[in-house]
mmCIF file with all atom_site columns, C-alpha atoms in Angstrom:
data_model
loop_
_atom_site.group_PDB
_atom_site.id
_atom_site.type_symbol
_atom_site.label_atom_id
_atom_site.label_alt_id
_atom_site.label_comp_id
_atom_site.label_asym_id
_atom_site.label_entity_id
_atom_site.label_seq_id
_atom_site.pdbx_PDB_ins_code
_atom_site.Cartn_x
_atom_site.Cartn_y
_atom_site.Cartn_z
_atom_site.occupancy
_atom_site.B_iso_or_equiv
_atom_site.pdbx_formal_charge
_atom_site.auth_seq_id
_atom_site.auth_comp_id
_atom_site.auth_asym_id
_atom_site.auth_atom_id
_atom_site.pdbx_PDB_model_num
ATOM 1   C CA . UNK C 1 1   ? 18.115 66.456 21.251 1.00 80.00 ? 1382 UNK C CA 1
ATOM 2   C CA . UNK C 1 2   ? 21.154 68.359 19.791 1.00 87.00 ? 1383 UNK C CA 1
ATOM 3   C CA . UNK C 1 3   ? 24.103 66.863 17.986 1.00 88.00 ? 1384 UNK C CA 1
ATOM 4   C CA . UNK C 1 4   ? 26.132 68.236 20.501 1.00 93.00 ? 1385 UNK C CA 1
ATOM 5   C CA . UNK C 1 5   ? 24.191 66.294 23.613 1.00 95.00 ? 1386 UNK C CA 1
ATOM 6   C CA . UNK C 1 6   ? 24.403 63.166 21.779 1.00 91.00 ? 1387 UNK C CA 1
ATOM 7   C CA . UNK C 1 7   ? 28.143 63.465 21.314 1.00 94.00 ? 1388 UNK C CA 1
ATOM 8   C CA . UNK C 1 8   ? 28.693 64.454 24.602 1.00 96.00 ? 1389 UNK C CA 1
ATOM 9   C CA . UNK C 1 9   ? 26.685 61.152 26.069 1.00 96.00 ? 1390 UNK C CA 1
ATOM 10  C CA . UNK C 1 10  ? 28.913 59.217 23.402 1.00 95.00 ? 1391 UNK C CA 1
ATOM 11  C CA . UNK C 1 11  ? 31.779 60.312 24.644 1.00 97.00 ? 1392 UNK C CA 1
ATOM 12  C CA . UNK C 1 12  ? 30.477 59.455 28.359 1.00 97.00 ? 1393 UNK C CA 1
ATOM 13  C CA . UNK C 1 13  ? 29.972 56.126 27.436 1.00 95.00 ? 1394 UNK C CA 1
ATOM 14  C CA . UNK C 1 14  ? 32.839 55.472 25.622 1.00 96.00 ? 1395 UNK C CA 1
ATOM 15  C CA . UNK C 1 15  ? 34.751 57.207 28.708 1.00 97.00 ? 1396 UNK C CA 1
ATOM 16  C CA . UNK C 1 16  ? 33.029 54.752 31.248 1.00 96.00 ? 1397 UNK C CA 1
ATOM 17  C CA . UNK C 1 17  ? 33.844 51.641 29.554 1.00 94.00 ? 1398 UNK C CA 1
ATOM 18  C CA . UNK C 1 18  ? 37.289 52.685 28.580 1.00 95.00 ? 1399 UNK C CA 1
ATOM 19  C CA . UNK C 1 19  ? 37.934 52.772 32.723 1.00 95.00 ? 1400 UNK C CA 1
ATOM 20  C CA . UNK C 1 20  ? 35.647 50.058 33.188 1.00 91.00 ? 1401 UNK C CA 1
ATOM 21  C CA . UNK C 1 21  ? 37.887 47.272 30.748 1.00 89.00 ? 1402 UNK C CA 1
ATOM 22  C CA . UNK C 1 22  ? 41.114 48.638 32.099 1.00 92.00 ? 1403 UNK C CA 1
ATOM 23  C CA . UNK C 1 23  ? 40.373 48.857 36.145 1.00 91.00 ? 1404 UNK C CA 1
ATOM 24  C CA . UNK C 1 24  ? 38.276 44.888 36.325 1.00 83.00 ? 1405 UNK C CA 1
ATOM 25  C CA . UNK C 1 25  ? 39.334 41.725 36.654 1.00 81.00 ? 1406 UNK C CA 1
ATOM 26  C CA . UNK C 1 26  ? 36.528 39.708 35.863 1.00 81.00 ? 1407 UNK C CA 1
ATOM 27  C CA . UNK C 1 27  ? 36.328 38.751 32.185 1.00 81.00 ? 1408 UNK C CA 1
ATOM 28  C CA . UNK C 1 28  ? 32.803 39.598 32.486 1.00 82.00 ? 1409 UNK C CA 1
ATOM 29  C CA . UNK C 1 29  ? 32.956 43.062 33.496 1.00 86.00 ? 1410 UNK C CA 1
ATOM 30  C CA . UNK C 1 30  ? 36.294 43.229 30.845 1.00 87.00 ? 1411 UNK C CA 1
ATOM 31  C CA . UNK C 1 31  ? 33.590 42.468 28.355 1.00 87.00 ? 1412 UNK C CA 1
ATOM 32  C CA . UNK C 1 32  ? 31.093 44.970 29.517 1.00 89.00 ? 1413 UNK C CA 1
ATOM 33  C CA . UNK C 1 33  ? 33.507 47.679 29.533 1.00 92.00 ? 1414 UNK C CA 1
ATOM 34  C CA . UNK C 1 34  ? 34.043 47.054 25.641 1.00 90.00 ? 1415 UNK C CA 1
ATOM 35  C CA . UNK C 1 35  ? 30.682 46.792 25.450 1.00 90.00 ? 1416 UNK C CA 1
ATOM 36  C CA . UNK C 1 36  ? 29.952 50.047 26.491 1.00 92.00 ? 1417 UNK C CA 1
ATOM 37  C CA . UNK C 1 37  ? 32.737 51.400 24.150 1.00 94.00 ? 1418 UNK C CA 1
ATOM 38  C CA . UNK C 1 38  ? 31.171 50.030 21.052 1.00 91.00 ? 1419 UNK C CA 1
ATOM 39  C CA . UNK C 1 39  ? 28.011 51.400 22.154 1.00 91.00 ? 1420 UNK C CA 1
ATOM 40  C CA . UNK C 1 40  ? 29.079 55.079 22.477 1.00 94.00 ? 1421 UNK C CA 1
ATOM 41  C CA . UNK C 1 41  ? 31.437 54.791 19.403 1.00 92.00 ? 1422 UNK C CA 1
ATOM 42  C CA . UNK C 1 42  ? 27.916 53.505 17.280 1.00 90.00 ? 1423 UNK C CA 1
ATOM 43  C CA . UNK C 1 43  ? 26.138 56.382 18.710 1.00 89.00 ? 1424 UNK C CA 1
ATOM 44  C CA . UNK C 1 44  ? 28.843 58.587 17.982 1.00 91.00 ? 1425 UNK C CA 1
ATOM 45  C CA . UNK C 1 45  ? 28.629 57.402 14.188 1.00 86.00 ? 1426 UNK C CA 1
ATOM 46  C CA . UNK C 1 46  ? 25.004 57.323 13.928 1.00 85.00 ? 1427 UNK C CA 1
ATOM 47  C CA . UNK C 1 47  ? 24.631 60.927 15.069 1.00 85.00 ? 1428 UNK C CA 1
ATOM 48  C CA . UNK C 1 48  ? 27.168 62.209 12.885 1.00 86.00 ? 1429 UNK C CA 1
ATOM 49  C CA . UNK C 1 49  ? 25.995 60.203 10.028 1.00 83.00 ? 1430 UNK C CA 1
ATOM 50  C CA . UNK C 1 50  ? 22.375 61.469 10.537 1.00 81.00 ? 1431 UNK C CA 1
ATOM 51  C CA . UNK C 1 51  ? 24.174 64.997 10.703 1.00 82.00 ? 1432 UNK C CA 1
ATOM 52  C CA . UNK C 1 52  ? 25.603 64.464 7.431  1.00 82.00 ? 1433 UNK C CA 1
ATOM 53  C CA . UNK C 1 53  ? 23.365 62.491 5.541  1.00 75.00 ? 1434 UNK C CA 1
ATOM 54  C CA . UNK C 1 54  ? 20.647 65.683 6.363  1.00 75.00 ? 1435 UNK C CA 1
ATOM 55  C CA . UNK C 1 55  ? 17.901 62.897 7.720  1.00 67.00 ? 1436 UNK C CA 1
ATOM 56  C CA . UNK C 1 56  ? 18.142 59.832 5.256  1.00 70.00 ? 1437 UNK C CA 1
ATOM 57  C CA . UNK C 1 57  ? 17.448 56.571 7.684  1.00 72.00 ? 1438 UNK C CA 1
ATOM 58  C CA . UNK C 1 58  ? 21.127 54.790 6.628  1.00 69.00 ? 1439 UNK C CA 1
ATOM 59  C CA . UNK C 1 59  ? 22.563 56.192 9.533  1.00 69.00 ? 1440 UNK C CA 1
ATOM 60  C CA . UNK C 1 60  ? 19.793 54.460 11.368 1.00 77.00 ? 1441 UNK C CA 1
ATOM 61  C CA . UNK C 1 61  ? 20.481 51.435 9.363  1.00 80.00 ? 1442 UNK C CA 1
ATOM 62  C CA . UNK C 1 62  ? 24.414 51.262 9.770  1.00 79.00 ? 1443 UNK C CA 1
ATOM 63  C CA . UNK C 1 63  ? 23.287 51.788 13.695 1.00 81.00 ? 1444 UNK C CA 1
ATOM 64  C CA . UNK C 1 64  ? 21.344 48.199 13.622 1.00 86.00 ? 1445 UNK C CA 1
ATOM 65  C CA . UNK C 1 65  ? 24.175 46.739 11.250 1.00 87.00 ? 1446 UNK C CA 1
ATOM 66  C CA . UNK C 1 66  ? 26.877 47.541 13.909 1.00 85.00 ? 1447 UNK C CA 1
ATOM 67  C CA . UNK C 1 67  ? 24.755 46.339 17.056 1.00 87.00 ? 1448 UNK C CA 1
ATOM 68  C CA . UNK C 1 68  ? 23.690 42.844 15.136 1.00 91.00 ? 1449 UNK C CA 1
ATOM 69  C CA . UNK C 1 69  ? 27.735 42.627 14.721 1.00 89.00 ? 1450 UNK C CA 1
ATOM 70  C CA . UNK C 1 70  ? 28.590 43.769 18.376 1.00 87.00 ? 1451 UNK C CA 1
ATOM 71  C CA . UNK C 1 71  ? 25.615 41.398 19.501 1.00 89.00 ? 1452 UNK C CA 1
ATOM 72  C CA . UNK C 1 72  ? 27.721 38.447 17.785 1.00 91.00 ? 1453 UNK C CA 1
ATOM 73  C CA . UNK C 1 73  ? 31.014 39.550 18.590 1.00 87.00 ? 1454 UNK C CA 1
ATOM 74  C CA . UNK C 1 74  ? 29.827 39.404 22.455 1.00 86.00 ? 1455 UNK C CA 1
ATOM 75  C CA . UNK C 1 75  ? 28.243 35.724 21.793 1.00 90.00 ? 1456 UNK C CA 1
ATOM 76  C CA . UNK C 1 76  ? 31.851 34.353 20.663 1.00 90.00 ? 1457 UNK C CA 1
ATOM 77  C CA . UNK C 1 77  ? 33.766 36.561 23.623 1.00 85.00 ? 1458 UNK C CA 1
ATOM 78  C CA . UNK C 1 78  ? 31.097 34.999 26.297 1.00 86.00 ? 1459 UNK C CA 1
ATOM 79  C CA . UNK C 1 79  ? 31.665 31.664 24.948 1.00 89.00 ? 1460 UNK C CA 1
ATOM 80  C CA . UNK C 1 80  ? 35.216 31.837 24.996 1.00 84.00 ? 1461 UNK C CA 1
ATOM 81  C CA . UNK C 1 81  ? 35.413 33.191 28.606 1.00 82.00 ? 1462 UNK C CA 1
ATOM 82  C CA . UNK C 1 82  ? 32.914 30.105 29.704 1.00 84.00 ? 1463 UNK C CA 1
ATOM 83  C CA . UNK C 1 83  ? 35.335 27.811 27.660 1.00 83.00 ? 1464 UNK C CA 1
ATOM 84  C CA . UNK C 1 84  ? 38.228 29.102 29.850 1.00 79.00 ? 1465 UNK C CA 1
ATOM 85  C CA . UNK C 1 85  ? 36.538 28.639 33.265 1.00 79.00 ? 1466 UNK C CA 1
ATOM 86  C CA . UNK C 1 86  ? 35.494 25.489 32.413 1.00 83.00 ? 1467 UNK C CA 1
ATOM 87  C CA . UNK C 1 87  ? 39.457 24.296 31.398 1.00 80.00 ? 1468 UNK C CA 1
ATOM 88  C CA . UNK C 1 88  ? 41.068 26.330 33.724 1.00 75.00 ? 1469 UNK C CA 1
ATOM 89  C CA . UNK C 1 89  ? 38.715 27.358 36.190 1.00 76.00 ? 1470 UNK C CA 1
ATOM 90  C CA . UNK C 1 90  ? 39.796 31.179 36.417 1.00 72.00 ? 1471 UNK C CA 1
ATOM 91  C CA . UNK C 1 91  ? 37.167 33.407 36.636 1.00 66.00 ? 1472 UNK C CA 1
ATOM 92  C CA . UNK C 1 92  ? 39.632 36.660 36.709 1.00 70.00 ? 1473 UNK C CA 1
ATOM 93  C CA . UNK C 1 93  ? 42.287 37.525 34.635 1.00 67.00 ? 1474 UNK C CA 1
ATOM 94  C CA . UNK C 1 94  ? 44.738 37.218 37.623 1.00 64.00 ? 1475 UNK C CA 1
ATOM 95  C CA . UNK C 1 95  ? 44.516 33.413 37.410 1.00 65.00 ? 1476 UNK C CA 1
ATOM 96  C CA . UNK C 1 96  ? 45.124 32.953 33.736 1.00 63.00 ? 1477 UNK C CA 1
ATOM 97  C CA . UNK C 1 97  ? 48.976 32.991 33.555 1.00 64.00 ? 1478 UNK C CA 1
ATOM 98  C CA . UNK C 1 98  ? 49.312 31.786 30.351 1.00 64.00 ? 1479 UNK C CA 1
ATOM 99  C CA . UNK C 1 99  ? 46.768 30.655 27.102 1.00 60.00 ? 1480 UNK C CA 1
ATOM 100 C CA . UNK C 1 100 ? 48.705 27.684 26.401 1.00 60.00 ? 1481 UNK C CA 1
ATOM 101 C CA . UNK C 1 101 ? 47.634 24.707 27.733 1.00 56.00 ? 1482 UNK C CA 1
#
């Protein structure tokens, strides 16, 4: 694949993620949009790093570390969403008026 193709796919992933995060009201769908945005950013970063580094695997290592950090971040986010649902019974953003309890 060419660099232009990979960057186009990364931009498409990021754009779909922005649309998904801004147009949805469900916490899970918002987090899925954020996940797509981060995936697009990781793909663009790995692509540009591989192009600049001349084929060394440092860009791949960066992508693996970023995907691991992203997985941990999403696990913490889903734990917070589950906790908000258990306490407030709010599954969409409209039901959650304030974060103070």
